[in-house]
Amino acid sequence: MQYKRFPLGALWTNGYLFWDEDGEAFFIDPGGDASEVLKFVKVHGLKLRKVLLTHGHLDHIAGVRDLVPLVGSEVYVGRGDARILRNPPESLQTALRIHCDPITDFQEVVEGQTLRVGKIEVQVMETPGHTEGGVCYLIAEGDEKVLTSGDTLFAHSVGRTDLDGGDEAKLNASLLRLAKLPDDLRVLPGHGPETNIGKERAHNPFWPVQS
């Protein structure tokens, strides 16, 4: 499994391109102009099959339209955020001053669902709190695993809960679920640097206290 981070859009949102040895690929959270992604895919002969969204905020979805010609309706989002894709003004459009056309051709994912792209398996973990339909993706190829956490978990921080759809209690419950993952699991967040579960358990001031 190989992956590359692409900081995209007004907030330099971390988007991630994953691919296997056969060039079967998918992209997570295209937050802005994805021309750099398209160029990389073409130069390296990759076959982009899916776009996965950790949640519906505009800074994570604004580049979807650039990738649709390659993936068609293979765009996935947590069911609780489907309404945001259909109605971008609910997705911080005014606050960020970024226009995004409605996204209507997509599929909803649910807890425990597994998506496959080539040799890579992607397990859906529903982690609401930052938004109603936020999800993390546990990505595995063989024994190698990484977690893309969107805006649920950052290095030494967590997603804010004061926006529409946010809920502090739900976010804490989601973090408790992530706390059950192994310490050496790499975490690729929606903003900021890479981390792992062990570092967050030890140093994140928002990490939940387990009873």
Coordinates of N, CA and C in Angstrom, one line a residue:
M1 N 0.8 -1.2 0.0 CA 0.0 0.0 0.0 C 0.9 1.2 0.0
Q2 N 0.6 2.1 -0.9 CA 1.3 3.4 -1.0 C 0.3 4.5 -0.8
Y3 N 0.7 5.6 -0.3 CA -0.2 6.8 -0.2 C 0.6 8.1 -0.3
K4 N 0.0 9.1 -0.7 CA 0.6 10.5 -0.8 C -0.4 11.5 -0.3
R5 N 0.1 12.4 0.5 CA -0.8 13.5 1.0 C -0.8 14.7 0.0
F6 N -1.9 15.3 -0.2 CA -2.1 16.4 -1.0 C -2.8 17.5 -0.2
P7 N -2.1 18.6 0.2 CA -2.8 19.7 0.9 C -3.6 20.5 -0.1
L8 N -4.9 20.6 0.0 CA -5.8 21.2 -1.0 C -6.7 22.2 -0.4
G9 N -7.1 23.2 -1.2 CA -8.1 24.2 -0.9 C -7.7 25.3 0.0
A10 N -8.6 26.1 0.4 CA -8.4 27.3 1.1 C -7.8 27.1 2.5
L11 N -8.1 25.9 3.1 CA -7.6 25.6 4.4 C -6.5 24.5 4.4
W12 N -6.0 24.2 3.2 CA -4.9 23.2 3.0 C -5.3 21.9 3.7
T13 N -6.5 21.5 3.4 CA -7.0 20.2 3.9 C -6.2 19.1 3.4
N14 N -5.9 18.2 4.3 CA -5.1 17.0 3.9 C -6.0 16.0 3.1
G15 N -5.7 15.9 1.8 CA -6.3 14.8 1.0 C -5.3 13.7 0.8
Y16 N -5.8 12.5 0.7 CA -4.8 11.4 0.6 C -5.2 10.5 -0.6
L17 N -4.2 10.2 -1.4 CA -4.3 9.3 -2.5 C -3.6 8.0 -2.1
F18 N -4.4 6.9 -2.2 CA -3.9 5.5 -1.9 C -3.9 4.7 -3.1
W19 N -2.9 3.8 -3.2 CA -2.9 2.9 -4.4 C -2.2 1.6 -4.0
D20 N -2.5 0.5 -4.7 CA -1.8 -0.7 -4.5 C -0.8 -1.0 -5.6
E21 N -0.1 -2.1 -5.6 CA 0.9 -2.4 -6.5 C 0.5 -2.5 -8.0
D22 N -0.8 -2.7 -8.2 CA -1.4 -2.7 -9.5 C -1.9 -1.4 -10.0
G23 N -1.7 -0.3 -9.2 CA -2.2 1.0 -9.6 C -3.6 1.3 -9.3
E24 N -4.3 0.4 -8.6 CA -5.7 0.6 -8.2 C -5.8 1.6 -7.1
A25 N -6.5 2.7 -7.3 CA -6.4 3.9 -6.4 C -7.7 4.5 -5.9
F26 N -7.6 5.2 -4.8 CA -8.8 6.0 -4.4 C -8.3 7.2 -3.7
F27 N -9.1 8.2 -3.5 CA -8.7 9.5 -2.9 C -9.7 9.8 -1.8
I28 N -9.1 10.3 -0.7 CA -9.9 10.7 0.5 C -9.9 12.2 0.6
D29 N -11.0 12.8 0.7 CA -11.2 14.3 1.0 C -10.5 15.2 0.1
P30 N -11.0 15.4 -1.2 CA -10.5 16.4 -2.0 C -11.0 17.8 -1.7
G31 N -10.3 18.6 -0.9 CA -10.8 19.8 -0.4 C -10.7 21.0 -1.2
G32 N -10.2 20.9 -2.4 CA -10.1 22.0 -3.3 C -9.6 21.6 -4.7
D33 N -9.2 22.5 -5.5 CA -8.7 22.2 -6.9 C -7.8 21.0 -6.9
A34 N -8.3 19.9 -7.6 CA -7.6 18.6 -7.6 C -6.7 18.4 -8.8
S35 N -6.3 19.5 -9.5 CA -5.6 19.3 -10.7 C -4.2 18.6 -10.5
E36 N -3.6 18.9 -9.3 CA -2.4 18.2 -9.0 C -2.5 16.7 -8.8
V37 N -3.7 16.4 -8.2 CA -4.0 14.9 -8.0 C -4.2 14.3 -9.4
L38 N -4.9 14.9 -10.3 CA -5.1 14.3 -11.6 C -3.8 14.2 -12.4
K39 N -2.9 15.1 -12.2 CA -1.6 15.0 -12.9 C -0.8 13.9 -12.4
F40 N -0.8 13.7 -11.0 CA -0.1 12.6 -10.4 C -0.6 11.3 -10.9
V41 N -2.0 11.2 -10.9 CA -2.6 9.9 -11.3 C -2.2 9.6 -12.7
K42 N -2.2 10.5 -13.6 CA -1.9 10.3 -15.0 C -0.4 9.9 -15.2
V43 N 0.5 10.7 -14.5 CA 1.9 10.5 -14.7 C 2.3 9.1 -14.2
H44 N 1.7 8.6 -13.1 CA 2.1 7.4 -12.5 C 1.2 6.2 -13.0
G45 N 0.3 6.5 -13.9 CA -0.5 5.4 -14.5 C -1.5 4.7 -13.6
L46 N -2.0 5.5 -12.6 CA -2.9 5.0 -11.6 C -4.3 4.9 -12.2
K47 N -5.1 4.1 -11.6 CA -6.5 3.9 -12.0 C -7.4 4.4 -10.8
L48 N -7.9 5.6 -10.8 CA -8.7 6.1 -9.7 C -10.1 5.5 -9.8
R49 N -10.5 4.8 -8.7 CA -11.7 4.1 -8.7 C -12.8 4.8 -7.8
K50 N -12.4 5.4 -6.7 CA -13.4 5.9 -5.7 C -12.9 7.2 -5.1
V51 N -13.8 8.0 -4.6 CA -13.6 9.1 -3.8 C -14.3 8.9 -2.5
L52 N -13.6 9.0 -1.3 CA -14.1 8.8 0.0 C -14.1 10.1 0.7
L53 N -15.2 10.4 1.4 CA -15.3 11.6 2.2 C -15.4 11.3 3.7
T54 N -14.6 11.9 4.5 CA -14.7 11.7 6.0 C -15.9 12.5 6.6
H55 N -16.3 13.6 5.9 CA -17.5 14.3 6.3 C -17.8 15.3 5.2
G56 N -18.9 16.1 5.4 CA -19.4 16.9 4.3 C -19.0 18.4 4.3
H57 N -18.1 18.8 5.2 CA -17.7 20.2 5.2 C -17.0 20.6 3.9
L58 N -17.3 21.8 3.5 CA -16.8 22.3 2.2 C -15.3 22.1 2.0
D59 N -14.6 22.3 3.0 CA -13.1 22.2 2.9 C -12.6 20.8 2.7
H60 N -13.6 19.8 2.7 CA -13.2 18.4 2.4 C -13.9 17.9 1.1
I61 N -14.8 18.7 0.5 CA -15.5 18.2 -0.6 C -15.4 19.1 -1.9
A62 N -14.7 20.2 -1.8 CA -14.8 21.2 -2.9 C -14.1 20.7 -4.1
G63 N -13.3 19.7 -4.1 CA -12.6 19.2 -5.2 C -13.2 17.9 -5.8
V64 N -14.4 17.5 -5.3 CA -15.0 16.3 -5.7 C -15.3 16.4 -7.2
R65 N -15.8 17.5 -7.7 CA -16.2 17.7 -9.0 C -15.1 17.5 -10.0
D66 N -13.8 17.7 -9.6 CA -12.7 17.5 -10.4 C -12.4 16.0 -10.7
L67 N -12.8 15.2 -9.7 CA -12.5 13.8 -9.8 C -13.6 12.9 -10.3
V68 N -14.8 13.5 -10.4 CA -16.0 12.7 -10.8 C -15.8 12.2 -12.2
P69 N -15.2 12.9 -13.2 CA -15.0 12.3 -14.5 C -14.3 10.9 -14.5
L70 N -13.5 10.7 -13.5 CA -12.7 9.4 -13.4 C -13.5 8.4 -12.6
V71 N -14.3 8.8 -11.6 CA -14.9 7.8 -10.7 C -16.4 7.7 -10.8
G72 N -17.0 8.6 -11.5 CA -18.5 8.6 -11.7 C -19.2 8.7 -10.4
S73 N -20.1 7.8 -10.1 CA -20.9 7.8 -8.9 C -20.2 7.1 -7.7
E74 N -18.9 6.7 -7.9 CA -18.2 6.1 -6.8 C -17.6 7.1 -5.8
V75 N -18.5 7.9 -5.3 CA -18.2 8.9 -4.2 C -19.0 8.5 -3.0
Y76 N -18.3 8.4 -1.8 CA -18.9 7.9 -0.6 C -18.8 8.9 0.5
V77 N -19.9 8.9 1.3 CA -19.9 9.8 2.5 C -20.8 9.1 3.6
G78 N -20.5 9.4 4.8 CA -21.4 8.9 5.9 C -22.8 9.4 5.7
R79 N -23.7 8.5 6.0 CA -25.2 8.8 5.8 C -25.6 10.1 6.5
G80 N -25.1 10.4 7.6 CA -25.6 11.6 8.3 C -25.2 12.9 7.7
D81 N -24.2 12.9 6.7 CA -23.8 14.1 6.1 C -24.3 14.1 4.6
A82 N -25.1 13.2 4.2 CA -25.6 13.2 2.8 C -26.3 14.5 2.5
R83 N -27.0 15.0 3.4 CA -27.8 16.3 3.1 C -26.9 17.4 2.8
I84 N -25.7 17.4 3.4 CA -24.8 18.6 3.2 C -24.3 18.5 1.7
L85 N -24.0 17.4 1.2 CA -23.5 17.3 -0.2 C -24.6 17.8 -1.1
R86 N -25.8 17.5 -0.8 CA -26.9 18.0 -1.7 C -27.2 19.4 -1.5
N87 N -26.8 20.0 -0.4 CA -27.1 21.4 -0.2 C -25.8 22.1 0.4
P88 N -24.9 22.5 -0.4 CA -23.6 23.1 0.0 C -23.7 24.3 1.0
P89 N -24.7 25.1 0.9 CA -24.8 26.2 1.9 C -24.7 25.7 3.3
E90 N -25.1 24.4 3.6 CA -25.1 23.9 4.9 C -23.6 23.5 5.3
S91 N -22.7 23.6 4.3 CA -21.3 23.2 4.5 C -20.3 24.3 4.6
L92 N -20.7 25.3 5.4 CA -19.7 26.4 5.7 C -19.4 27.2 4.4
Q93 N -20.3 27.2 3.4 CA -20.0 27.9 2.2 C -19.9 29.4 2.4
T94 N -20.8 30.0 3.2 CA -20.7 31.4 3.4 C -19.5 31.8 4.2
A95 N -19.2 31.0 5.3 CA -18.1 31.3 6.1 C -16.8 31.2 5.4
L96 N -16.6 30.2 4.5 CA -15.4 30.0 3.8 C -15.3 30.8 2.5
R97 N -16.4 31.3 2.0 CA -16.5 32.1 0.8 C -16.0 31.3 -0.4
I98 N -16.4 30.0 -0.4 CA -16.0 29.1 -1.5 C -17.3 28.5 -2.1
H99 N -17.4 28.6 -3.4 CA -18.6 28.1 -4.0 C -18.4 26.6 -4.3
C100 N -19.4 25.8 -4.1 CA -19.4 24.4 -4.5 C -20.8 24.0 -5.0
D101 N -20.9 23.4 -6.2 CA -22.1 23.0 -6.7 C -22.6 21.8 -5.9
P102 N -23.9 21.6 -5.8 CA -24.4 20.4 -5.1 C -23.8 19.1 -5.7
I103 N -23.6 18.1 -4.9 CA -23.1 16.8 -5.3 C -24.3 15.9 -5.1
T104 N -24.8 15.3 -6.1 CA -26.1 14.5 -6.1 C -25.9 13.0 -6.4
D105 N -24.8 12.7 -7.0 CA -24.5 11.3 -7.5 C -23.4 10.7 -6.6
F106 N -23.9 10.1 -5.4 CA -22.9 9.6 -4.5 C -23.6 8.4 -3.7
Q107 N -22.8 7.8 -2.9 CA -23.3 6.7 -2.1 C -23.0 6.9 -0.6
E108 N -24.0 6.4 0.2 CA -23.8 6.6 1.7 C -23.1 5.3 2.2
V109 N -22.3 5.5 3.2 CA -21.6 4.4 3.9 C -22.1 4.4 5.3
V110 N -22.0 3.2 5.9 CA -22.5 2.9 7.3 C -21.4 2.2 8.1
E111 N -21.6 2.2 9.4 CA -20.7 1.5 10.3 C -20.5 0.0 9.9
G112 N -19.2 -0.3 9.9 CA -18.8 -1.7 9.6 C -18.7 -2.1 8.1
Q113 N -19.2 -1.2 7.2 CA -19.1 -1.5 5.8 C -17.7 -1.5 5.3
T114 N -17.4 -2.4 4.4 CA -16.1 -2.6 3.9 C -16.1 -2.3 2.4
L115 N -15.2 -1.4 2.0 CA -15.0 -1.0 0.6 C -13.7 -1.6 0.1
R116 N -13.6 -2.0 -1.1 CA -12.4 -2.6 -1.7 C -12.0 -1.9 -2.9
V117 N -10.7 -1.6 -3.0 CA -10.1 -1.1 -4.2 C -8.8 -1.9 -4.4
G118 N -8.9 -2.7 -5.5 CA -7.7 -3.6 -5.7 C -7.5 -4.4 -4.5
K119 N -6.2 -4.4 -4.0 CA -5.9 -5.2 -2.9 C -6.1 -4.5 -1.5
I120 N -6.6 -3.3 -1.5 CA -6.8 -2.6 -0.3 C -8.2 -2.7 0.2
E121 N -8.4 -2.9 1.5 CA -9.7 -2.9 2.1 C -9.9 -1.7 3.0
V122 N -11.1 -1.1 2.9 CA -11.4 0.1 3.7 C -12.6 -0.1 4.6
Q123 N -12.4 -0.1 5.9 CA -13.5 -0.3 6.8 C -14.0 1.0 7.3
V124 N -15.3 1.1 7.3 CA -16.0 2.4 7.7 C -16.2 2.3 9.2
M125 N -15.8 3.4 9.9 CA -16.1 3.6 11.3 C -16.9 4.9 11.5
E126 N -18.1 4.8 11.9 CA -18.9 6.0 12.2 C -18.4 6.7 13.4
T127 N -17.9 8.0 13.2 CA -17.4 8.7 14.3 C -18.0 10.2 14.4
P128 N -19.3 10.3 14.7 CA -19.9 11.6 14.7 C -19.4 12.4 15.8
G129 N -19.7 13.7 15.7 CA -19.3 14.6 16.8 C -18.8 16.0 16.2
H130 N -17.9 15.9 15.2 CA -17.6 17.1 14.5 C -18.7 17.5 13.5
T131 N -19.2 16.4 12.9 CA -20.5 16.5 12.1 C -21.3 15.3 12.5
E132 N -22.6 15.4 12.0 CA -23.5 14.3 12.3 C -23.1 13.0 11.7
G133 N -22.5 13.1 10.5 CA -22.2 11.9 9.7 C -20.7 11.6 9.5
G134 N -19.9 12.2 10.4 CA -18.4 12.0 10.3 C -18.1 10.5 10.4
V135 N -17.1 10.1 9.6 CA -16.5 8.8 9.6 C -15.0 8.8 9.6
C136 N -14.4 7.7 10.1 CA -13.0 7.5 9.9 C -12.9 6.2 9.0
Y137 N -11.8 6.1 8.3 CA -11.6 4.9 7.4 C -10.4 4.2 7.9
L138 N -10.6 2.9 8.3 CA -9.4 2.0 8.6 C -9.0 1.3 7.4
I139 N -7.8 1.6 6.9 CA -7.4 1.1 5.6 C -6.3 0.1 5.8
A140 N -6.5 -1.0 5.1 CA -5.6 -2.2 5.3 C -5.2 -2.8 4.0
E141 N -3.9 -3.2 3.8 CA -3.5 -4.1 2.8 C -2.5 -5.1 3.4
G142 N -2.9 -6.3 3.5 CA -2.1 -7.3 4.2 C -2.1 -6.9 5.7
D143 N -0.9 -6.9 6.3 CA -0.7 -6.5 7.7 C -0.5 -5.0 7.9
E144 N -0.5 -4.2 6.9 CA -0.3 -2.8 7.0 C -1.6 -2.1 7.1
K145 N -1.7 -1.2 8.2 CA -3.0 -0.5 8.4 C -2.7 0.9 8.7
V146 N -3.6 1.8 8.3 CA -3.6 3.2 8.7 C -5.0 3.7 8.9
L147 N -5.2 4.7 9.7 CA -6.5 5.3 9.9 C -6.5 6.7 9.4
T148 N -7.5 7.0 8.5 CA -7.7 8.4 8.1 C -8.8 9.0 9.0
S149 N -8.6 10.0 9.8 CA -9.5 10.5 10.8 C -10.2 11.7 10.5
G150 N -10.1 12.3 9.3 CA -10.8 13.5 9.0 C -10.6 14.6 10.0
D151 N -11.8 15.2 10.5 CA -11.7 16.2 11.5 C -12.2 15.6 12.9
T152 N -12.1 14.3 13.0 CA -12.4 13.7 14.3 C -11.2 13.8 15.3
L153 N -10.1 13.5 14.8 CA -8.9 13.5 15.6 C -7.7 14.1 14.8
F154 N -7.0 15.0 15.5 CA -5.8 15.6 15.0 C -4.6 15.3 15.9
A155 N -3.4 15.6 15.5 CA -2.3 15.5 16.4 C -2.4 16.5 17.5
H156 N -2.6 16.0 18.7 CA -2.7 16.8 20.0 C -4.0 17.6 20.0
S157 N -5.0 17.3 19.2 CA -6.3 18.0 19.2 C -7.4 17.2 18.6
V158 N -8.6 17.8 18.6 CA -9.7 17.1 18.0 C -10.6 18.1 17.2
G159 N -11.6 17.6 16.5 CA -12.4 18.5 15.8 C -13.3 19.3 16.6
R160 N -13.6 20.5 16.2 CA -14.5 21.4 16.9 C -16.0 20.9 16.8
T161 N -16.8 21.3 17.8 CA -18.1 20.7 17.9 C -19.2 21.9 18.0
D162 N -18.7 23.1 17.7 CA -19.6 24.2 17.8 C -20.3 24.6 16.4
L163 N -20.0 23.8 15.4 CA -20.7 24.1 14.1 C -21.9 23.2 14.0
D164 N -22.7 23.5 12.9 CA -23.9 22.8 12.7 C -23.7 21.3 12.6
G165 N -24.4 20.5 13.4 CA -24.2 19.1 13.4 C -23.2 18.6 14.4
G166 N -22.5 19.5 15.1 CA -21.5 19.2 16.0 C -22.1 18.8 17.4
D167 N -21.5 17.9 18.1 CA -22.0 17.4 19.4 C -20.8 16.9 20.2
E168 N -20.5 17.6 21.3 CA -19.4 17.2 22.1 C -19.5 15.8 22.7
A169 N -20.7 15.4 23.2 CA -20.8 14.1 23.8 C -20.6 13.0 22.7
K170 N -21.1 13.2 21.5 CA -20.9 12.2 20.5 C -19.4 12.2 20.1
L171 N -18.7 13.3 20.0 CA -17.3 13.3 19.7 C -16.5 12.5 20.8
N172 N -16.8 12.7 22.0 CA -16.2 12.0 23.1 C -16.4 10.5 22.9
A173 N -17.6 10.1 22.6 CA -17.9 8.7 22.4 C -17.1 8.1 21.2
S174 N -17.0 8.9 20.1 CA -16.2 8.5 19.0 C -14.7 8.3 19.4
L175 N -14.2 9.2 20.2 CA -12.8 9.1 20.6 C -12.6 7.9 21.5
L176 N -13.6 7.5 22.3 CA -13.5 6.3 23.1 C -13.4 5.1 22.2
R177 N -14.1 5.1 21.0 CA -13.9 4.0 20.1 C -12.5 4.0 19.5
L178 N -12.0 5.1 19.2 CA -10.6 5.2 18.6 C -9.6 4.7 19.7
A179 N -9.9 5.0 20.9 CA -9.0 4.6 22.0 C -8.8 3.1 22.1
K180 N -9.7 2.3 21.5 CA -9.5 0.9 21.5 C -8.6 0.3 20.4
L181 N -8.1 1.2 19.6 CA -7.2 0.8 18.5 C -5.8 0.8 19.0
P182 N -4.9 0.0 18.3 CA -3.6 -0.2 18.8 C -2.7 1.1 18.8
D183 N -1.8 1.2 19.7 CA -1.0 2.4 19.9 C -0.1 2.7 18.6
D184 N 0.3 1.6 17.9 CA 1.2 1.9 16.8 C 0.4 2.1 15.5
L185 N -0.9 2.3 15.5 CA -1.7 2.6 14.3 C -1.4 4.0 13.9
R186 N -0.9 4.2 12.7 CA -0.7 5.5 12.1 C -2.1 6.2 11.9
V187 N -2.1 7.5 12.2 CA -3.3 8.3 12.0 C -3.0 9.4 11.0
L188 N -3.8 9.5 9.9 CA -3.7 10.6 8.9 C -4.9 11.5 9.1
P189 N -4.7 12.7 9.7 CA -5.8 13.6 10.0 C -6.1 14.5 8.8
G190 N -7.3 15.1 9.0 CA -7.7 16.0 7.9 C -7.0 17.3 7.9
H191 N -6.3 17.7 8.9 CA -5.5 18.9 9.0 C -4.3 18.6 9.9
G192 N -3.1 19.2 9.6 CA -1.9 19.0 10.4 C -1.2 17.7 10.1
P193 N -0.2 17.5 11.0 CA 0.8 16.3 10.7 C 0.2 15.0 11.1
E194 N 0.8 14.0 10.6 CA 0.5 12.6 10.9 C 0.9 12.3 12.4
T195 N 0.1 11.4 12.9 CA 0.4 11.0 14.3 C 0.1 9.5 14.5
N196 N 0.0 9.0 15.7 CA -0.5 7.6 15.9 C -1.3 7.6 17.2
I197 N -2.0 6.5 17.4 CA -2.9 6.4 18.5 C -2.2 6.5 19.8
G198 N -1.0 5.9 19.9 CA -0.2 5.9 21.2 C 0.2 7.3 21.5
K199 N 0.6 8.1 20.6 CA 1.0 9.5 20.8 C -0.2 10.3 21.4
E200 N -1.4 10.1 20.7 CA -2.5 10.8 21.2 C -3.0 10.4 22.6
R201 N -2.9 9.1 22.8 CA -3.3 8.6 24.1 C -2.4 9.2 25.2
A202 N -1.1 9.5 24.9 CA -0.2 10.0 25.9 C -0.2 11.5 26.0
H203 N -0.5 12.2 24.9 CA -0.3 13.6 24.8 C -1.4 14.5 24.5
N204 N -2.5 13.9 24.0 CA -3.7 14.7 23.5 C -4.5 15.2 24.7
P205 N -4.6 16.5 25.0 CA -5.4 16.9 26.2 C -6.8 16.6 26.1
F206 N -7.4 16.3 24.9 CA -8.8 16.0 24.7 C -9.1 14.5 24.7
W207 N -8.0 13.7 24.9 CA -8.2 12.3 24.9 C -9.1 11.8 26.0
P208 N -10.1 11.0 25.7 CA -11.1 10.6 26.7 C -10.5 9.7 27.8
V209 N -11.0 9.9 29.0 CA -10.5 9.1 30.2 C -11.4 7.9 30.2
Q210 N -10.8 6.7 30.1 CA -11.5 5.5 30.1 C -11.7 4.9 31.5
S211 N -13.0 4.6 31.8 CA -13.3 4.1 33.2 C -13.0 2.6 33.3

